[in-house]
mmCIF file with all atom_site columns, C-alpha atoms in Angstrom:
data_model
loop_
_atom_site.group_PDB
_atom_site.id
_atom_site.type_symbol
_atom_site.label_atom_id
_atom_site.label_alt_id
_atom_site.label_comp_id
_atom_site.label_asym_id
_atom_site.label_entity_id
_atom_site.label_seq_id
_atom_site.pdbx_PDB_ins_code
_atom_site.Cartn_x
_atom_site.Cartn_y
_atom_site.Cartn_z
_atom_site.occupancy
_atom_site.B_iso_or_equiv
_atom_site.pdbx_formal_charge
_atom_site.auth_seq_id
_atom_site.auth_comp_id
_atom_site.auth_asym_id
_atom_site.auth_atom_id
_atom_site.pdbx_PDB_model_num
ATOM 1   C CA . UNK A 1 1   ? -10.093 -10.656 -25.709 1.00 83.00 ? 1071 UNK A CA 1
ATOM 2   C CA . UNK A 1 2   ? -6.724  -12.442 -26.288 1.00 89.00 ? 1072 UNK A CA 1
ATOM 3   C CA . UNK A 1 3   ? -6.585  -14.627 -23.377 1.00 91.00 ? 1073 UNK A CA 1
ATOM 4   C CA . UNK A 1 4   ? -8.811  -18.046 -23.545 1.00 93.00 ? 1074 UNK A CA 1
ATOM 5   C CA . UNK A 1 5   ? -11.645 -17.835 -21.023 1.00 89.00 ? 1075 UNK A CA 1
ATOM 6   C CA . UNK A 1 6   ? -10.494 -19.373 -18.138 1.00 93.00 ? 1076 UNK A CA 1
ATOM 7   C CA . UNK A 1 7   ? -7.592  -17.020 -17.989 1.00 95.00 ? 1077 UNK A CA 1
ATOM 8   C CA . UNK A 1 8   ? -7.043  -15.498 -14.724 1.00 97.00 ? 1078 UNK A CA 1
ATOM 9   C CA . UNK A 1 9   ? -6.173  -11.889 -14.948 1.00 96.00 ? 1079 UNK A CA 1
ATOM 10  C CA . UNK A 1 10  ? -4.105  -10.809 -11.892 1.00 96.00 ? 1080 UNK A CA 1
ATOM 11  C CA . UNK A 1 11  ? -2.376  -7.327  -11.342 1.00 95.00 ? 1081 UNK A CA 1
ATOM 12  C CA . UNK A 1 12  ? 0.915   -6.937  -9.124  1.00 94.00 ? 1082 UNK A CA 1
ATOM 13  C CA . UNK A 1 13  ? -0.481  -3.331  -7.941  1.00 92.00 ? 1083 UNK A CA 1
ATOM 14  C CA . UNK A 1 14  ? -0.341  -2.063  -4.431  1.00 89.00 ? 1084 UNK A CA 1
ATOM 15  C CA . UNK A 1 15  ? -3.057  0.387   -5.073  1.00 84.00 ? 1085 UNK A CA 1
ATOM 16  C CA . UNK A 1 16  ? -5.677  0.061   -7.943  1.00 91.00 ? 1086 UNK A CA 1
ATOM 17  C CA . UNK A 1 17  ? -9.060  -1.637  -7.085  1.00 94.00 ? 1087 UNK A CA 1
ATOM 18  C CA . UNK A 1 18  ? -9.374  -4.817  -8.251  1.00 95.00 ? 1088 UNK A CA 1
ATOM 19  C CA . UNK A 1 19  ? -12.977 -4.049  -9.307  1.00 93.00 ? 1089 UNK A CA 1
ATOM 20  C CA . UNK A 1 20  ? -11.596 -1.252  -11.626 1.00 92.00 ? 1090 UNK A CA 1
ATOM 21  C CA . UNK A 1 21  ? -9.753  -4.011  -13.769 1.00 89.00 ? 1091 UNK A CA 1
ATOM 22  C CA . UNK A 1 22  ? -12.958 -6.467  -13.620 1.00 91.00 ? 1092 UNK A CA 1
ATOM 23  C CA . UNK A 1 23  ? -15.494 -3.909  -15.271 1.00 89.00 ? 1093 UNK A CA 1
ATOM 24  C CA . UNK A 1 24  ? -12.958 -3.950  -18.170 1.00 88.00 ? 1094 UNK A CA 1
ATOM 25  C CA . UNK A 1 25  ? -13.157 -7.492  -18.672 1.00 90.00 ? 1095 UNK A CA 1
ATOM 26  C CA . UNK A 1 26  ? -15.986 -9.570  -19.811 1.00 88.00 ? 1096 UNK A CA 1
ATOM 27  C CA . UNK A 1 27  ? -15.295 -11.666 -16.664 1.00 92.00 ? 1097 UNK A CA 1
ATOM 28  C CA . UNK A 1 28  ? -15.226 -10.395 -13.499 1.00 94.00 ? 1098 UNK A CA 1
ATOM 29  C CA . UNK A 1 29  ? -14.840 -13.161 -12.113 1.00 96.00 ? 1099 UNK A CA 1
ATOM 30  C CA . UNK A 1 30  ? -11.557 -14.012 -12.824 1.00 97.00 ? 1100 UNK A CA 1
ATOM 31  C CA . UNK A 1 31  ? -9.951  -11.021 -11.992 1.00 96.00 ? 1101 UNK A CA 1
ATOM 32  C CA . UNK A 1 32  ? -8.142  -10.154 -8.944  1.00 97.00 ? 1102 UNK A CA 1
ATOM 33  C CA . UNK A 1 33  ? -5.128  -8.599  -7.570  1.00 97.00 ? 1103 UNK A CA 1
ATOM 34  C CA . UNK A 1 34  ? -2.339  -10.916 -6.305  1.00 97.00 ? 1104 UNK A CA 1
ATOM 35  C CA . UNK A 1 35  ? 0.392   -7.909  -4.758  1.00 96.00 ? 1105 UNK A CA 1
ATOM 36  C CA . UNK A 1 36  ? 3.501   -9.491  -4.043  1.00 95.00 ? 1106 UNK A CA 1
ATOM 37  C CA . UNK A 1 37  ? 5.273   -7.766  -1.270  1.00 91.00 ? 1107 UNK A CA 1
ATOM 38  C CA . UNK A 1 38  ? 8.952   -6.368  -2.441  1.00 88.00 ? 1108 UNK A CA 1
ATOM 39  C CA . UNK A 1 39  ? 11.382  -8.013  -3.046  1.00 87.00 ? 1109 UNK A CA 1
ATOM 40  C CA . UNK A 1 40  ? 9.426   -10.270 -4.107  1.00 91.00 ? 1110 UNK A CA 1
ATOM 41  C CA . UNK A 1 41  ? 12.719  -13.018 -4.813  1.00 90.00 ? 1111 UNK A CA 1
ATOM 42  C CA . UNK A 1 42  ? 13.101  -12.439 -0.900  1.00 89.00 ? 1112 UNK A CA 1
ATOM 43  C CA . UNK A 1 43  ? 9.736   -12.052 0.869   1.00 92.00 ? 1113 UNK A CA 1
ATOM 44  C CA . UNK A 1 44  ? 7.626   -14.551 0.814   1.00 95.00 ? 1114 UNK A CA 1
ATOM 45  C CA . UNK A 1 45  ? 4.106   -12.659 1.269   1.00 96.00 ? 1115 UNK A CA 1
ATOM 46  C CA . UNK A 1 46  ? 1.556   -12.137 -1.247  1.00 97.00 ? 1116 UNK A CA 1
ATOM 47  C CA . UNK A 1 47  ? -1.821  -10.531 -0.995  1.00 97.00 ? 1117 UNK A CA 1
ATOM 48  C CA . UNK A 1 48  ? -4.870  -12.087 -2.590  1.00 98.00 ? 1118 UNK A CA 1
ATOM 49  C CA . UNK A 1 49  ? -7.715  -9.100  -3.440  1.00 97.00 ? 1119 UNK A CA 1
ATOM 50  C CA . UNK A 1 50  ? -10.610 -10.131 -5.302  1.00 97.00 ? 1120 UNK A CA 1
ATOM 51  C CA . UNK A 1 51  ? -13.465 -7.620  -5.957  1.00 95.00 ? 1121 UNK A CA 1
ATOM 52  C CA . UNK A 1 52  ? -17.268 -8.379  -5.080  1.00 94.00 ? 1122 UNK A CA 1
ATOM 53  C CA . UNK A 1 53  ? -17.127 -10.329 -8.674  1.00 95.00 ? 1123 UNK A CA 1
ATOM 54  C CA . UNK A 1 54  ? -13.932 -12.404 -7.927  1.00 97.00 ? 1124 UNK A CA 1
ATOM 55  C CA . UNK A 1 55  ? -15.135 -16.131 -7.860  1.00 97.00 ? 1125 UNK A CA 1
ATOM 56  C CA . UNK A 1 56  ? -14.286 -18.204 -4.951  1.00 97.00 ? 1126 UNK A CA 1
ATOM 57  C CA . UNK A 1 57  ? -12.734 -20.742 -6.915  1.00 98.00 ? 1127 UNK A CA 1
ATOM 58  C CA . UNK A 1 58  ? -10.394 -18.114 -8.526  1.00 98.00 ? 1128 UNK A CA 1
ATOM 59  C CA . UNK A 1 59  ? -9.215  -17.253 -4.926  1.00 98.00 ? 1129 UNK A CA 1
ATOM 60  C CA . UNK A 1 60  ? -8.177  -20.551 -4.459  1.00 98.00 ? 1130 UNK A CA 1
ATOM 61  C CA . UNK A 1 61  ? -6.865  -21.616 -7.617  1.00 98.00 ? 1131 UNK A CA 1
ATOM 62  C CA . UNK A 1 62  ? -4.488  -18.386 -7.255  1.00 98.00 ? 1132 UNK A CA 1
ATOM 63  C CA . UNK A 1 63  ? -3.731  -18.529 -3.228  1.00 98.00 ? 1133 UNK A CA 1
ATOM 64  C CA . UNK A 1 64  ? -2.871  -22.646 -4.186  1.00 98.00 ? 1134 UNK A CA 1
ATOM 65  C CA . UNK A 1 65  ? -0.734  -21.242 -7.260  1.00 98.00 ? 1135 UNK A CA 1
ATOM 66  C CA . UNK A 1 66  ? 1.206   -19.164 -4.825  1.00 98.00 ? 1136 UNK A CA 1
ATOM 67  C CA . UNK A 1 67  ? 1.641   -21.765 -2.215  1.00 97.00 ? 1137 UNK A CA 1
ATOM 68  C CA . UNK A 1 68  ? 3.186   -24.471 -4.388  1.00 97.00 ? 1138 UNK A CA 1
ATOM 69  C CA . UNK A 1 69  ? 5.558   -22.231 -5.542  1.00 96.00 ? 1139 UNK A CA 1
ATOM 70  C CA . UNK A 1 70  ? 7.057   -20.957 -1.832  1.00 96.00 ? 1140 UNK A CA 1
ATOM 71  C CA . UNK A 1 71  ? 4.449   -18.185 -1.105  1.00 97.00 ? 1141 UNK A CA 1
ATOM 72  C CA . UNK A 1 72  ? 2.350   -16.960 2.055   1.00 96.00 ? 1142 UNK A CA 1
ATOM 73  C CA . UNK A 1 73  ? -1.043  -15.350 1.104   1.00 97.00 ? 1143 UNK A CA 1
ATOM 74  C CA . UNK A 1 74  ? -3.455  -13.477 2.754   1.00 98.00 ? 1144 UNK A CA 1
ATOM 75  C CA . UNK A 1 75  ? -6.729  -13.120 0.972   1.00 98.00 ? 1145 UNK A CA 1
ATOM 76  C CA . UNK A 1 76  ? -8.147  -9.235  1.517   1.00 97.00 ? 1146 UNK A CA 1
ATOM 77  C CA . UNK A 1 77  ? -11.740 -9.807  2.551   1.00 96.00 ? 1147 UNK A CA 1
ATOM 78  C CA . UNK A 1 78  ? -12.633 -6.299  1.378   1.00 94.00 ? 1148 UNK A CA 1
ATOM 79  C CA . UNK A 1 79  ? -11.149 -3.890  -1.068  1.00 94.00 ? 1149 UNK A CA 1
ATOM 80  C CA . UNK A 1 80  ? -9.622  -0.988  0.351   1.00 94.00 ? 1150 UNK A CA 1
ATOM 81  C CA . UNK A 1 81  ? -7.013  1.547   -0.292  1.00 93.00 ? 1151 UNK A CA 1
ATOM 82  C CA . UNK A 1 82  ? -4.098  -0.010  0.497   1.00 94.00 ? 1152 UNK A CA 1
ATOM 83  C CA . UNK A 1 83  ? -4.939  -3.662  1.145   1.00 96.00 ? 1153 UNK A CA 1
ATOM 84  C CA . UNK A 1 84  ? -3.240  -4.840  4.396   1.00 96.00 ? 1154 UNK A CA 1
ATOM 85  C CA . UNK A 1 85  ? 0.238   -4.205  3.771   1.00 95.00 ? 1155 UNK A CA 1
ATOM 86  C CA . UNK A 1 86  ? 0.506   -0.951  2.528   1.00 94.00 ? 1156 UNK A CA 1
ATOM 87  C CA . UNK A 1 87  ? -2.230  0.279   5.083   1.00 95.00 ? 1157 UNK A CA 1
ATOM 88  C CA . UNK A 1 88  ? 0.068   -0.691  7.622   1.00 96.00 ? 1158 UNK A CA 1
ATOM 89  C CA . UNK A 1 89  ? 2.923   0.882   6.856   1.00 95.00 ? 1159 UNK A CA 1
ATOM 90  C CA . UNK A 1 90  ? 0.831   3.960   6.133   1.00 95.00 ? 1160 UNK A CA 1
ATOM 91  C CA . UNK A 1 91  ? 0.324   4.005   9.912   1.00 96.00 ? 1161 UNK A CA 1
ATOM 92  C CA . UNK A 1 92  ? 3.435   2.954   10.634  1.00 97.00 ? 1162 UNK A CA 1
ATOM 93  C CA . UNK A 1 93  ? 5.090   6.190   8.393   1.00 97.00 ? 1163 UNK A CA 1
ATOM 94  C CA . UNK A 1 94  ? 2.800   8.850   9.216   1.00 97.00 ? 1164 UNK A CA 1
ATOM 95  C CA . UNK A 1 95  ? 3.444   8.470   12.829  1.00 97.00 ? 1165 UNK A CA 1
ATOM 96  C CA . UNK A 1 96  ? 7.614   8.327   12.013  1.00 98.00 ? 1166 UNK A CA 1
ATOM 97  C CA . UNK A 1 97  ? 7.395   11.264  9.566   1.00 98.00 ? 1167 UNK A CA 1
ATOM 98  C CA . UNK A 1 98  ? 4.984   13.313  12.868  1.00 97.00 ? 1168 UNK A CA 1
ATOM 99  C CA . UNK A 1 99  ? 8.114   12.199  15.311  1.00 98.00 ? 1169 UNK A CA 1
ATOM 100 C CA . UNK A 1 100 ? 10.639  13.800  12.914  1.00 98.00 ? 1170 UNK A CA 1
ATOM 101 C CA . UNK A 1 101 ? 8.668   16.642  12.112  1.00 97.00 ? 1171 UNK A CA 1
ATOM 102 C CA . UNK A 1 102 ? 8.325   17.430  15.639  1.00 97.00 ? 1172 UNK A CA 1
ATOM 103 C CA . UNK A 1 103 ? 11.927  16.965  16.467  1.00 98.00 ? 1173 UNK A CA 1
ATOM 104 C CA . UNK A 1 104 ? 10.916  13.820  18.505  1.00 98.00 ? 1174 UNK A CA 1
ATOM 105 C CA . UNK A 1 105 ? 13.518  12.027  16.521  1.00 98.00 ? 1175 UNK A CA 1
ATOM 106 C CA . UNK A 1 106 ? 16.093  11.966  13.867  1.00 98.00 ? 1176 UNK A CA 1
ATOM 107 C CA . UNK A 1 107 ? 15.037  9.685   10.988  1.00 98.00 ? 1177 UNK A CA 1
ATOM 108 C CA . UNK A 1 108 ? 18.468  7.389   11.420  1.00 98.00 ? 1178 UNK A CA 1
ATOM 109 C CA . UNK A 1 109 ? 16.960  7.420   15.264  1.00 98.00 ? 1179 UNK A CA 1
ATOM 110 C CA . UNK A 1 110 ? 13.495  6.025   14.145  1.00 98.00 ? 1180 UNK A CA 1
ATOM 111 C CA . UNK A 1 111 ? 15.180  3.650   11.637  1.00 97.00 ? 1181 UNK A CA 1
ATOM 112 C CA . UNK A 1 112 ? 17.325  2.438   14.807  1.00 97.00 ? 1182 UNK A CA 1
ATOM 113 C CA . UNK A 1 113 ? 14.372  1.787   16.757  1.00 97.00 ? 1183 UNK A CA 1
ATOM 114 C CA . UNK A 1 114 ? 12.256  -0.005  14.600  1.00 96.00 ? 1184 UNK A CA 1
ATOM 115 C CA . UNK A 1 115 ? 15.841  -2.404  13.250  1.00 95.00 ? 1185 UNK A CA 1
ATOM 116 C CA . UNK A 1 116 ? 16.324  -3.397  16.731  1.00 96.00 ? 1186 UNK A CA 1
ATOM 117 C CA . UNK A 1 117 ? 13.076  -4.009  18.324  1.00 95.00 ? 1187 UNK A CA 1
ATOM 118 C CA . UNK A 1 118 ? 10.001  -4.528  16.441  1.00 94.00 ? 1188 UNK A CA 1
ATOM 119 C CA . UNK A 1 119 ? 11.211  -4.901  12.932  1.00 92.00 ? 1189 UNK A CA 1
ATOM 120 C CA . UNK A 1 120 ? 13.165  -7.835  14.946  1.00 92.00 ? 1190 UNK A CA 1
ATOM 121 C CA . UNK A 1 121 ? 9.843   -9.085  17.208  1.00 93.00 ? 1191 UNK A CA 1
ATOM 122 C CA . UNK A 1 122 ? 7.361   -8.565  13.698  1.00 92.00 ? 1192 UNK A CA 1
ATOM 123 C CA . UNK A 1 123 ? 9.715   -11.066 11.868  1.00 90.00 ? 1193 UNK A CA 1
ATOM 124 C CA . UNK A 1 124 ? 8.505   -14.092 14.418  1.00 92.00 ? 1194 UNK A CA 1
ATOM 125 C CA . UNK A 1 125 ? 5.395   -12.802 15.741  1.00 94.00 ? 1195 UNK A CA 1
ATOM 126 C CA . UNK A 1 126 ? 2.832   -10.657 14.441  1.00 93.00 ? 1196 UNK A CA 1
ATOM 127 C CA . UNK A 1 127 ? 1.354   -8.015  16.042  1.00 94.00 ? 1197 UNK A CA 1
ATOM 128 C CA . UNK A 1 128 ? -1.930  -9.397  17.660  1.00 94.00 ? 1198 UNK A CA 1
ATOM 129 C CA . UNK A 1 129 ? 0.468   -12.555 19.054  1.00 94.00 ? 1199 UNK A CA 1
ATOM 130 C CA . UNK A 1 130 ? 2.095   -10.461 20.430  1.00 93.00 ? 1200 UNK A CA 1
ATOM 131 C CA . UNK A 1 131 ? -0.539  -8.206  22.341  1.00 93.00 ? 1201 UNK A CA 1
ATOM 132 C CA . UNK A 1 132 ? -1.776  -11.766 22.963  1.00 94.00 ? 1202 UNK A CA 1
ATOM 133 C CA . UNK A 1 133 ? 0.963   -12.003 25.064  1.00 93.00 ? 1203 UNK A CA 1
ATOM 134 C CA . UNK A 1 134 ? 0.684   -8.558  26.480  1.00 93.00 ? 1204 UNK A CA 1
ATOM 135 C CA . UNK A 1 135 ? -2.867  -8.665  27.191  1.00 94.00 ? 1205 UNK A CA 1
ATOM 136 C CA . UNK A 1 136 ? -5.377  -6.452  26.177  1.00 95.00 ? 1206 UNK A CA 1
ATOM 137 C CA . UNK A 1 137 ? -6.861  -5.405  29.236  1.00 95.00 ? 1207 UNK A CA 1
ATOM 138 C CA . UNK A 1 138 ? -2.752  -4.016  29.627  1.00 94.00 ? 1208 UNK A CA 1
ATOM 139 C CA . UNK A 1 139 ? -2.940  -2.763  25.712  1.00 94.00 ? 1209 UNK A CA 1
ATOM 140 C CA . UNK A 1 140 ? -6.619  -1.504  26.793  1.00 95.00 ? 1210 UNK A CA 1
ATOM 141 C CA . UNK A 1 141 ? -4.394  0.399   29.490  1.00 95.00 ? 1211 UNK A CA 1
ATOM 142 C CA . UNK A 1 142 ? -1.561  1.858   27.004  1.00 95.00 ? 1212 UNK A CA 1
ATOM 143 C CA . UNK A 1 143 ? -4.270  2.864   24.340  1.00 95.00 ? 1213 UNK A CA 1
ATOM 144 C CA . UNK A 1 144 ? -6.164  5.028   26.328  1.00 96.00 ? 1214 UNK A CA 1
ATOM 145 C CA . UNK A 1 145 ? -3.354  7.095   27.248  1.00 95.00 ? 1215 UNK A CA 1
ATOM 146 C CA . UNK A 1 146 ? -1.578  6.609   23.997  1.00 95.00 ? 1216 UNK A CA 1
ATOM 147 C CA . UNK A 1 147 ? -4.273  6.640   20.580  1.00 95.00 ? 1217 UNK A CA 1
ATOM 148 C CA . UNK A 1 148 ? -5.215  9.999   21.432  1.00 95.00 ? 1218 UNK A CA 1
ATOM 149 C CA . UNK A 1 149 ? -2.034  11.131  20.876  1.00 96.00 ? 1219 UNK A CA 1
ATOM 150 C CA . UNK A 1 150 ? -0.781  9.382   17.870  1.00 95.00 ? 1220 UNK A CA 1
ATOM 151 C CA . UNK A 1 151 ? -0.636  11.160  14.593  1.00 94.00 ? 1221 UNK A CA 1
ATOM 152 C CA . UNK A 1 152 ? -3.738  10.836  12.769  1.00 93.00 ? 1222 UNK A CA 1
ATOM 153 C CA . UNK A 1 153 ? -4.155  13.690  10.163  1.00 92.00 ? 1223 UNK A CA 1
ATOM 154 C CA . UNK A 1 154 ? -5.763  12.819  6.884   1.00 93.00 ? 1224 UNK A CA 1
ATOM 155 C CA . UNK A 1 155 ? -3.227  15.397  5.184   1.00 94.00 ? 1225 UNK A CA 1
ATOM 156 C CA . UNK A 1 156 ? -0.021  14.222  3.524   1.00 94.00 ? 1226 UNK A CA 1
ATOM 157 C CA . UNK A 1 157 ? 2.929   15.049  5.791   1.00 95.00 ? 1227 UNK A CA 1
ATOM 158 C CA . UNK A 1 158 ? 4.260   18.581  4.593   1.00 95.00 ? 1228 UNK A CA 1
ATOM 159 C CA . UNK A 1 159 ? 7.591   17.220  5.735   1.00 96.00 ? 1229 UNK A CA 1
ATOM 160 C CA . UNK A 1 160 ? 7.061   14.621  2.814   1.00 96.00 ? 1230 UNK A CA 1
ATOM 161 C CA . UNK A 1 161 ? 6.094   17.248  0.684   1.00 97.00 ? 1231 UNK A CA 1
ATOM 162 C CA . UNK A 1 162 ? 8.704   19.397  1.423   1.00 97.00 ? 1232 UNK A CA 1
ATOM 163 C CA . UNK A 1 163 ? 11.622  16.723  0.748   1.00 97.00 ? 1233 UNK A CA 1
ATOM 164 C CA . UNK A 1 164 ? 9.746   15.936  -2.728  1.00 97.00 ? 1234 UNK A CA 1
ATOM 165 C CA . UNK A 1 165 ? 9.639   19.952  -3.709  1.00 98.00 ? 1235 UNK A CA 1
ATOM 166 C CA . UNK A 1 166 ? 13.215  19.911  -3.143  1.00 97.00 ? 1236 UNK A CA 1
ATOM 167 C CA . UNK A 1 167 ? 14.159  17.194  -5.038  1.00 97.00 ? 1237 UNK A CA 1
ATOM 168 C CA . UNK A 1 168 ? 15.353  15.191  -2.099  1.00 98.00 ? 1238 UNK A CA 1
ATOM 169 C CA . UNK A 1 169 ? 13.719  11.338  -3.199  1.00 97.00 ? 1239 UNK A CA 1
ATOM 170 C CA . UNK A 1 170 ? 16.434  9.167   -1.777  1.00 97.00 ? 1240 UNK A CA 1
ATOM 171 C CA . UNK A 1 171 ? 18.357  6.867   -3.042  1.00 96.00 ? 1241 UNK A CA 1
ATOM 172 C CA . UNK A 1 172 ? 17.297  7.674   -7.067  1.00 95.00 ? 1242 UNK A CA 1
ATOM 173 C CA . UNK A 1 173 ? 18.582  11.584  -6.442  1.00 97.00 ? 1243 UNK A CA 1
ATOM 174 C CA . UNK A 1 174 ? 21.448  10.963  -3.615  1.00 97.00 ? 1244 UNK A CA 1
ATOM 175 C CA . UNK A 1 175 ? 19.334  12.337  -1.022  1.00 97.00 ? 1245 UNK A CA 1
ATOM 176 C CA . UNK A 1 176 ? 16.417  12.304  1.090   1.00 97.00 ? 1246 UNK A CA 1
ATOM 177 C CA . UNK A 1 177 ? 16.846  11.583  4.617   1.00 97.00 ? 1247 UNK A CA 1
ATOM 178 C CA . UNK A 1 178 ? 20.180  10.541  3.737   1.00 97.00 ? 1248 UNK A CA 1
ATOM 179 C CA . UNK A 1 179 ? 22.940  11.309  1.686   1.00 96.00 ? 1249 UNK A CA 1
ATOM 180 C CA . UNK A 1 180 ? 23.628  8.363   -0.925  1.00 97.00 ? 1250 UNK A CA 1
ATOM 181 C CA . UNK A 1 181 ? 26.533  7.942   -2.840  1.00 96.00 ? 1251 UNK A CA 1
ATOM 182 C CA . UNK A 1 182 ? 26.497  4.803   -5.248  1.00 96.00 ? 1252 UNK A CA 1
ATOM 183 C CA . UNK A 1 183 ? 28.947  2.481   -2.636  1.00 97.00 ? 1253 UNK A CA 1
ATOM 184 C CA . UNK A 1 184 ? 26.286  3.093   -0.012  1.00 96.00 ? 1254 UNK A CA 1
ATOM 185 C CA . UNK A 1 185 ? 22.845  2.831   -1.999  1.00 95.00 ? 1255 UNK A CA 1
ATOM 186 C CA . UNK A 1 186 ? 24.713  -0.661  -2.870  1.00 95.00 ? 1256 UNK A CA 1
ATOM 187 C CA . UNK A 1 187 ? 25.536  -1.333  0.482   1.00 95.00 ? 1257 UNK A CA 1
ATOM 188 C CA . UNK A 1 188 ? 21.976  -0.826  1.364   1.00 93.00 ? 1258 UNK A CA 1
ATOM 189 C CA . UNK A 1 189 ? 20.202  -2.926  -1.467  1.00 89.00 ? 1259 UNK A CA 1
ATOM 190 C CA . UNK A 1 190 ? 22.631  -5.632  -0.318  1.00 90.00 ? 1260 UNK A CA 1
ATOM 191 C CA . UNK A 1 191 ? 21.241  -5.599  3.136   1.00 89.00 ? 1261 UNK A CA 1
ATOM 192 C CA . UNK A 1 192 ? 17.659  -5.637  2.362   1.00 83.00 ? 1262 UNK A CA 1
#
């Protein structure tokens, strides 16, 4: 009601529907999500997520906003739970928090791991370049005998619930899956 009509109305959220914002509007079709990735001074990505309303001139009026100004966007094709980003590093989490809770690993050991291989690979090729590499009839070959055992419970990991019981949040408390004084929260915002 306060904005002039072709306002755009874009949220920053990484998990409310975009549709949920439109049908409180008096025009749907100008409302979309645009979720910048965090820190969002630092990382360049953005994701676009209109709802079934969102005109397609509103997508690109938005996705060229974001360009001009230093941006990479993806446009969501479909809202979901999640969008891309955070749906991928669901995955990504719920099979680290299974390796920990079954004493596969040590958290610093998964954090190793993924720091000095594909954290490093992801940063210059994405995932399906690289299995483009690869193959897939040799990722064909790996996922047979791998999917069926990756983590894939619907439930919330009780390990995450546990550290959340206790208090333990990370860096805001002084622990999680660390200890954190102040020097090395620092030390670690510097970094990232």
């Amino acid at each position: 009601e306060l904005c002039p009509a072709h306002t755009i109305l874009a949220s920053n959220t990484s998990s409310l529907m975009p549709s949920a914002f439109a049908t409180a509007t008096q025009r749907a079709d100008k409302v979309l999500v645009a979720h910048y990735a965090n820190p969002p001074y630092l990382i360049p990505l953005v994701e676009i997520v209109p709802s079934g309303q969102t005109s397609d001139a509103t997508v690109a009026t938005v996705a060229d906003l974001l360009k001009k100004i230093g941006k990479r966007t993806i446009v969501v094709q479909q809202e979901v739970p999640g969008f891309v980003l955070n749906r991928l590093q669901g995955a990504l989490l719920r099979e680290a928090l299974w390796l920990v809770e079954n004493d596969i690993a040590t958290p610093q050991d998964v954090d190793v791991a993924i720091k000095n291989s594909i954290g490093r690979r992801w940063a210059v090729a994405g995932i399906f370049e690289i299995f483009e590499i690869a193959g897939w009839d040799l990722l064909l070959a790996v996922a047979e005998g791998l999917f069926p055992h990756l983590a894939s419970s619907s439930e919330v990991s009780p390990l995450l619930k546990s550290k959340v019981e206790r208090g333990e949040l990370g860096v805001k408390t002084g622990k999680g899956f660390y200890e954190w004084t102040p020097e090395a929260a620092e030390e670690l915002k510097q970094r990232l």
